[in-house]
Tab-separated table of C-alpha atoms in Angstrom:
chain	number	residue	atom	x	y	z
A	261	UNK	CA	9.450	-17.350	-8.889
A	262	UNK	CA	6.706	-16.965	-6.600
A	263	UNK	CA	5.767	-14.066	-4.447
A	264	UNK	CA	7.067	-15.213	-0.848
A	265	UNK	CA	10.769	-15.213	-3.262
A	266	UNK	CA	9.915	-12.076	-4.772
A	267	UNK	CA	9.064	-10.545	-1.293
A	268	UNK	CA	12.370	-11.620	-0.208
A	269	UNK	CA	14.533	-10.411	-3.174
A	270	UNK	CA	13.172	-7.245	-2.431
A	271	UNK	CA	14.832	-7.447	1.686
A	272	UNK	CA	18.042	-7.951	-0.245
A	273	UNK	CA	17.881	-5.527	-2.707
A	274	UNK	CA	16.220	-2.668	-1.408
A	275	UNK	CA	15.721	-3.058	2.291
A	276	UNK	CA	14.391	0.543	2.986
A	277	UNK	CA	12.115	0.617	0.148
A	278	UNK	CA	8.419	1.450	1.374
A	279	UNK	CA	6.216	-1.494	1.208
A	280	UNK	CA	3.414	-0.095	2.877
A	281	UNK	CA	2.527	3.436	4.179
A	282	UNK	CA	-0.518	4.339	6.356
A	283	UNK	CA	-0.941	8.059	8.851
A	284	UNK	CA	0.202	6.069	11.524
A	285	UNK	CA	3.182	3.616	10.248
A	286	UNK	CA	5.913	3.271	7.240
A	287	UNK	CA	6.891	-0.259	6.991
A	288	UNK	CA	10.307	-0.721	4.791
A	289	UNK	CA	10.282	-4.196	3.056
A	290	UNK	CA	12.812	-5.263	5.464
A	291	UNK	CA	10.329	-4.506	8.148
A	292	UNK	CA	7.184	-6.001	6.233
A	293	UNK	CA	8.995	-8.863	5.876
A	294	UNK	CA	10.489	-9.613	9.073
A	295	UNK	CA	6.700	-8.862	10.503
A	296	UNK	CA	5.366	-11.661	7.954
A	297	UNK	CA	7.731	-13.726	9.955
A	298	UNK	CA	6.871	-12.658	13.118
A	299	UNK	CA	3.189	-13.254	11.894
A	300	UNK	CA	3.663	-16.646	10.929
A	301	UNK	CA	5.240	-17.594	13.595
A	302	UNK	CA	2.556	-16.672	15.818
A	303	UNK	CA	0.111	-17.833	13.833
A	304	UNK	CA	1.562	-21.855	13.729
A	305	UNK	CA	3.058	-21.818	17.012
A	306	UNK	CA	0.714	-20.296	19.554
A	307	UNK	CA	-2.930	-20.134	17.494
A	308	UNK	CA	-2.080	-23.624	15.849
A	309	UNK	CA	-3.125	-23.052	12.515
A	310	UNK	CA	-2.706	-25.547	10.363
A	311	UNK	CA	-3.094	-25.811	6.718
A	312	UNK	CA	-6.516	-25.875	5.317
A	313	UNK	CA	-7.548	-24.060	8.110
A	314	UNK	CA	-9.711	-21.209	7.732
A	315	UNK	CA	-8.358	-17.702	9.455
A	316	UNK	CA	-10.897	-14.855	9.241
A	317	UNK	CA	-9.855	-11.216	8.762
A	318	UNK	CA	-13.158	-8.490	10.163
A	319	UNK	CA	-12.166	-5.128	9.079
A	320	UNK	CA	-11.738	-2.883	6.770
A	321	UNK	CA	-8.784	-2.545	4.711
A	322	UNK	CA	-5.809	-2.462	7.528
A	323	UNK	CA	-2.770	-2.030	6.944
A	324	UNK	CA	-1.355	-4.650	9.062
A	325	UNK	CA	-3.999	-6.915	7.449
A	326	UNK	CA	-1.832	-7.529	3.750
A	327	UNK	CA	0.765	-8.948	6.441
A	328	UNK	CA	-1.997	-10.879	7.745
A	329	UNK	CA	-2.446	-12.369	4.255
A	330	UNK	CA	0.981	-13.037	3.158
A	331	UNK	CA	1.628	-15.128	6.706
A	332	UNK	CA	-1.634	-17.405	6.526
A	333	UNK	CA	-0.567	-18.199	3.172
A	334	UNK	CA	2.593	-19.245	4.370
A	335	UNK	CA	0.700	-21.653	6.623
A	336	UNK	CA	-0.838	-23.119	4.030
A	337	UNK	CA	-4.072	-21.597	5.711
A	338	UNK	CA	-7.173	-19.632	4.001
A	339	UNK	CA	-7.899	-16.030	4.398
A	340	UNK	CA	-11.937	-15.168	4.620
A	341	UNK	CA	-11.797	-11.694	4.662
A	342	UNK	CA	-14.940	-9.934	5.961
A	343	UNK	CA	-14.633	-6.533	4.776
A	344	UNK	CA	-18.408	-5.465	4.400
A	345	UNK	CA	-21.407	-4.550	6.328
A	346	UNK	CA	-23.806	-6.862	4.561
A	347	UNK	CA	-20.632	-10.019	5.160
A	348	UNK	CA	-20.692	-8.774	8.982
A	349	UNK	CA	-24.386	-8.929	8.972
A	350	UNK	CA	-24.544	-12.577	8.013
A	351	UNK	CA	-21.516	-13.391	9.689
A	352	UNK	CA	-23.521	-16.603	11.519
A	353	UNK	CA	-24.906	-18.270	8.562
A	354	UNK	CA	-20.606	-17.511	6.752
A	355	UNK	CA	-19.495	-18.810	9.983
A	356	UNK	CA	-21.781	-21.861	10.362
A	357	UNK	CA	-21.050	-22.728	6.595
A	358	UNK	CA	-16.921	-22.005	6.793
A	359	UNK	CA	-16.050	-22.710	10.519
A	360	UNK	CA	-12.998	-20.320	11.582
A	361	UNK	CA	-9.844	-21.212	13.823
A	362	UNK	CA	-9.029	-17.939	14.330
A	363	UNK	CA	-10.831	-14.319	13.513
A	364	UNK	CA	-8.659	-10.877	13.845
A	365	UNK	CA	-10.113	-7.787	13.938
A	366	UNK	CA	-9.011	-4.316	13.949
A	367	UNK	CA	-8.745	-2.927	16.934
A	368	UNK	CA	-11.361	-0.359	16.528
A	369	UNK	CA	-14.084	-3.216	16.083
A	370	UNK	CA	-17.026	-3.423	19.263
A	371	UNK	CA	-19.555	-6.510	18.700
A	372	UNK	CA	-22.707	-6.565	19.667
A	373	UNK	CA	-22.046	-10.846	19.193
A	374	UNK	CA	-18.866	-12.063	19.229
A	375	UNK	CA	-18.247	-13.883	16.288
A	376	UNK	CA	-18.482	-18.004	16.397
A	377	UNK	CA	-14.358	-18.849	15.986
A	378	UNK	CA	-12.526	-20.758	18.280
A	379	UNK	CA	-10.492	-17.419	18.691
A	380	UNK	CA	-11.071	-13.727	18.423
A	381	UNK	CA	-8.112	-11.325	18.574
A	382	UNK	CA	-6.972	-7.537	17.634
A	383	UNK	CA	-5.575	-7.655	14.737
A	384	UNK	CA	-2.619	-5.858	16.020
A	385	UNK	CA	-1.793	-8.793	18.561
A	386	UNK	CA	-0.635	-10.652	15.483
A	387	UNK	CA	2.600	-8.916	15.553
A	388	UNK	CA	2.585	-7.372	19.127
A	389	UNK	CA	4.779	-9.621	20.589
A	390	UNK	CA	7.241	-11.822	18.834
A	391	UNK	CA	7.215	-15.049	19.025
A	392	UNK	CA	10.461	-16.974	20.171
A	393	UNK	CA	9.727	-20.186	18.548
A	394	UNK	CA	9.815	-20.740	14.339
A	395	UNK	CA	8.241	-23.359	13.175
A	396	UNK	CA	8.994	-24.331	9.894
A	397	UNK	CA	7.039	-23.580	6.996
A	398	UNK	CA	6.157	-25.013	3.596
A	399	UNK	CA	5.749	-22.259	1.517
A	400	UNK	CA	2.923	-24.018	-0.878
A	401	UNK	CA	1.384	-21.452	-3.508
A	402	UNK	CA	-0.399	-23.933	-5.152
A	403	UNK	CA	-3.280	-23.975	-2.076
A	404	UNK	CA	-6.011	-22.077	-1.707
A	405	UNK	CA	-5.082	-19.005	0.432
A	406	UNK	CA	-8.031	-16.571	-0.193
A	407	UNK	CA	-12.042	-17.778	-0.013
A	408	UNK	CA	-14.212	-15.068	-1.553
A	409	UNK	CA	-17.692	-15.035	-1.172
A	410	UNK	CA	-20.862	-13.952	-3.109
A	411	UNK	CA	-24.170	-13.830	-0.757
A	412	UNK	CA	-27.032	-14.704	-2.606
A	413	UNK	CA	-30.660	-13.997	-2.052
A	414	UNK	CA	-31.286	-17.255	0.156
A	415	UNK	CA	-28.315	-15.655	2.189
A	416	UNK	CA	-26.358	-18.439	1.241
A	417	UNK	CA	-22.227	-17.460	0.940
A	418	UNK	CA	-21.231	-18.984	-2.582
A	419	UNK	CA	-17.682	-19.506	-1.801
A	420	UNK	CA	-14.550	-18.651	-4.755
A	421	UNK	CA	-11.289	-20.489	-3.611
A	422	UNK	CA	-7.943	-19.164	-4.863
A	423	UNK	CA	-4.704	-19.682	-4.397
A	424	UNK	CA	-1.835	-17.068	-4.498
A	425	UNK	CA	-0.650	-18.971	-7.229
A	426	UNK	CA	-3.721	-17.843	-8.626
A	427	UNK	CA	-4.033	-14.757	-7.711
A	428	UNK	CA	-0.572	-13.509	-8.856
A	429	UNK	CA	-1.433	-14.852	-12.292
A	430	UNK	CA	-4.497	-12.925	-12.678
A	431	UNK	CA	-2.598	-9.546	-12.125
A	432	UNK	CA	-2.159	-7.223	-14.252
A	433	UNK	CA	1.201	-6.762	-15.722
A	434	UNK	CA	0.989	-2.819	-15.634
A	435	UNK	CA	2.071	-1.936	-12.144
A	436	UNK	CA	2.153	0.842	-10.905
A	437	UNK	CA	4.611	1.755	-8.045
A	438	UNK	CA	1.909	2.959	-5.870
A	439	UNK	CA	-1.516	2.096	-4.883
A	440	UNK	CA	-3.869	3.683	-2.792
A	441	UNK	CA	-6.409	1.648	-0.615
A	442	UNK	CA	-9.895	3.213	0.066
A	443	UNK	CA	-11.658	0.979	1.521
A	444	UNK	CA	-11.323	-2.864	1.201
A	445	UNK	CA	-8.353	-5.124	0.552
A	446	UNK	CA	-9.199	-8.242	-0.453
A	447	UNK	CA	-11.872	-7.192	-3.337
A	448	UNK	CA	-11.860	-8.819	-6.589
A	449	UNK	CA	-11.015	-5.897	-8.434
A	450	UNK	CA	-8.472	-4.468	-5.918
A	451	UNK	CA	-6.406	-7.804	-4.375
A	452	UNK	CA	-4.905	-9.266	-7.372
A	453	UNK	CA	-5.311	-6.471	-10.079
A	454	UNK	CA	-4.043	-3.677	-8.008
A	455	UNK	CA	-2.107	-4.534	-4.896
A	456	UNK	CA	-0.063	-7.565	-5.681
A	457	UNK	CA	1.300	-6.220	-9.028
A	458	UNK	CA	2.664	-3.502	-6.754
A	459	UNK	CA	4.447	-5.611	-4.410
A	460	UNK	CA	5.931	-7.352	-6.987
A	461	UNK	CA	7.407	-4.656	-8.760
A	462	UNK	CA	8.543	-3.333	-5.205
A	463	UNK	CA	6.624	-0.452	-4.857
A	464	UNK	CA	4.091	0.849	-2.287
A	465	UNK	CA	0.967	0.258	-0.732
A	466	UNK	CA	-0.842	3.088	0.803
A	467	UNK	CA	-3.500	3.041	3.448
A	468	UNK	CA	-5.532	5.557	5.054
């Protein structure tokens, strides 16, 4: 049992559960699912991504952006996420080493630069619109879906791949049915200890 089956056992069984919960939005797990869809989707059919690709995510700790997640691994795809000032600041040197298809943003985000991918989008466009056309999908948790990165001193990004194979290993068996995020997402400490636990035990994410 993986999570993309998990994810979907939780449609069936409790549609209108809260998956996610932010001041602006409550998104049932019918809902967050059906936007993962959507998400993929768009993502395949009119960004191309492909997997192995690289799909960057510049923001901080959006709700929309745990959709963004679950739908590039889908694609077989890796999520960078760029959730800090000091990743933003050497975004050129990440982006040089890790070349991006495809960066989304939140929507609040101005650049001085825009970022070197081939694409940069709001975040929210991902599941604006939907897309007519579903490609299919292999749903492979065995590749690597998340790239973490440690910047050293020569400002050199030290890149951690995991999968969400991975990932759901590593977390921790005492879930809680809510979690609260502060800040960032994707965070060691946070991602795979914290917020997958919770959607696997069908509970509730909470943003700001």
């Amino acid at each position: 049992m993986n999570l993309f089956n998990i994810l979907r056992q939780h449609v069936a069984a409790q549609p209108e559960a809260i998956a996610s919960r932010s001041s602006r939005r409550i998104v049932t797990y019918r809902k967050f699912w059906s936007r993962i869809e959507r998400a993929t989707a768009r993502l395949k059919d009119e960004w191309h991504v492909k997997p192995g690709d690289t799909v960057v995510y510049w923001g901080q700790g959006h709700q929309d952006a745990l959709m963004l997640y679950i739908a590039v691994a889908r694609c077989g795809a890796k999520l960078l996420p760029l959730e800090h000032a000091p990743l933003h600041q050497d975004s050129s040197a990440i982006l040089q080493k890790i070349p991006a298809v495809l960066l989304l943003h939140d929507d609040e985000t101005i650049f001085d630069v825009p970022p070197a991918a081939s694409v940069v989008a709001n975040l929210s466009s991902l599941i604006a619109t939907r897309c007519h056309h579903t490609p299919p999908v292999a749903e492979d948790v065995q590749q690597p879906s998340l790239l973490s990165l440690v910047i050293g001193k020569d400002h050199v990004p030290q890149v951690e791949e995991q999968s969400l194979h991975q990932l759901t290993g590593a977390a921790s068996a005492d879930a809680t049915r809510t979690f609260r995020i502060a800040e960032a997402l994707f965070d060691a400490d946070i991602f795979a200890p914290q917020v997958l636990p919770v959607l696997v035990a069908g509970g509730t994410i909470l943003f700001r």
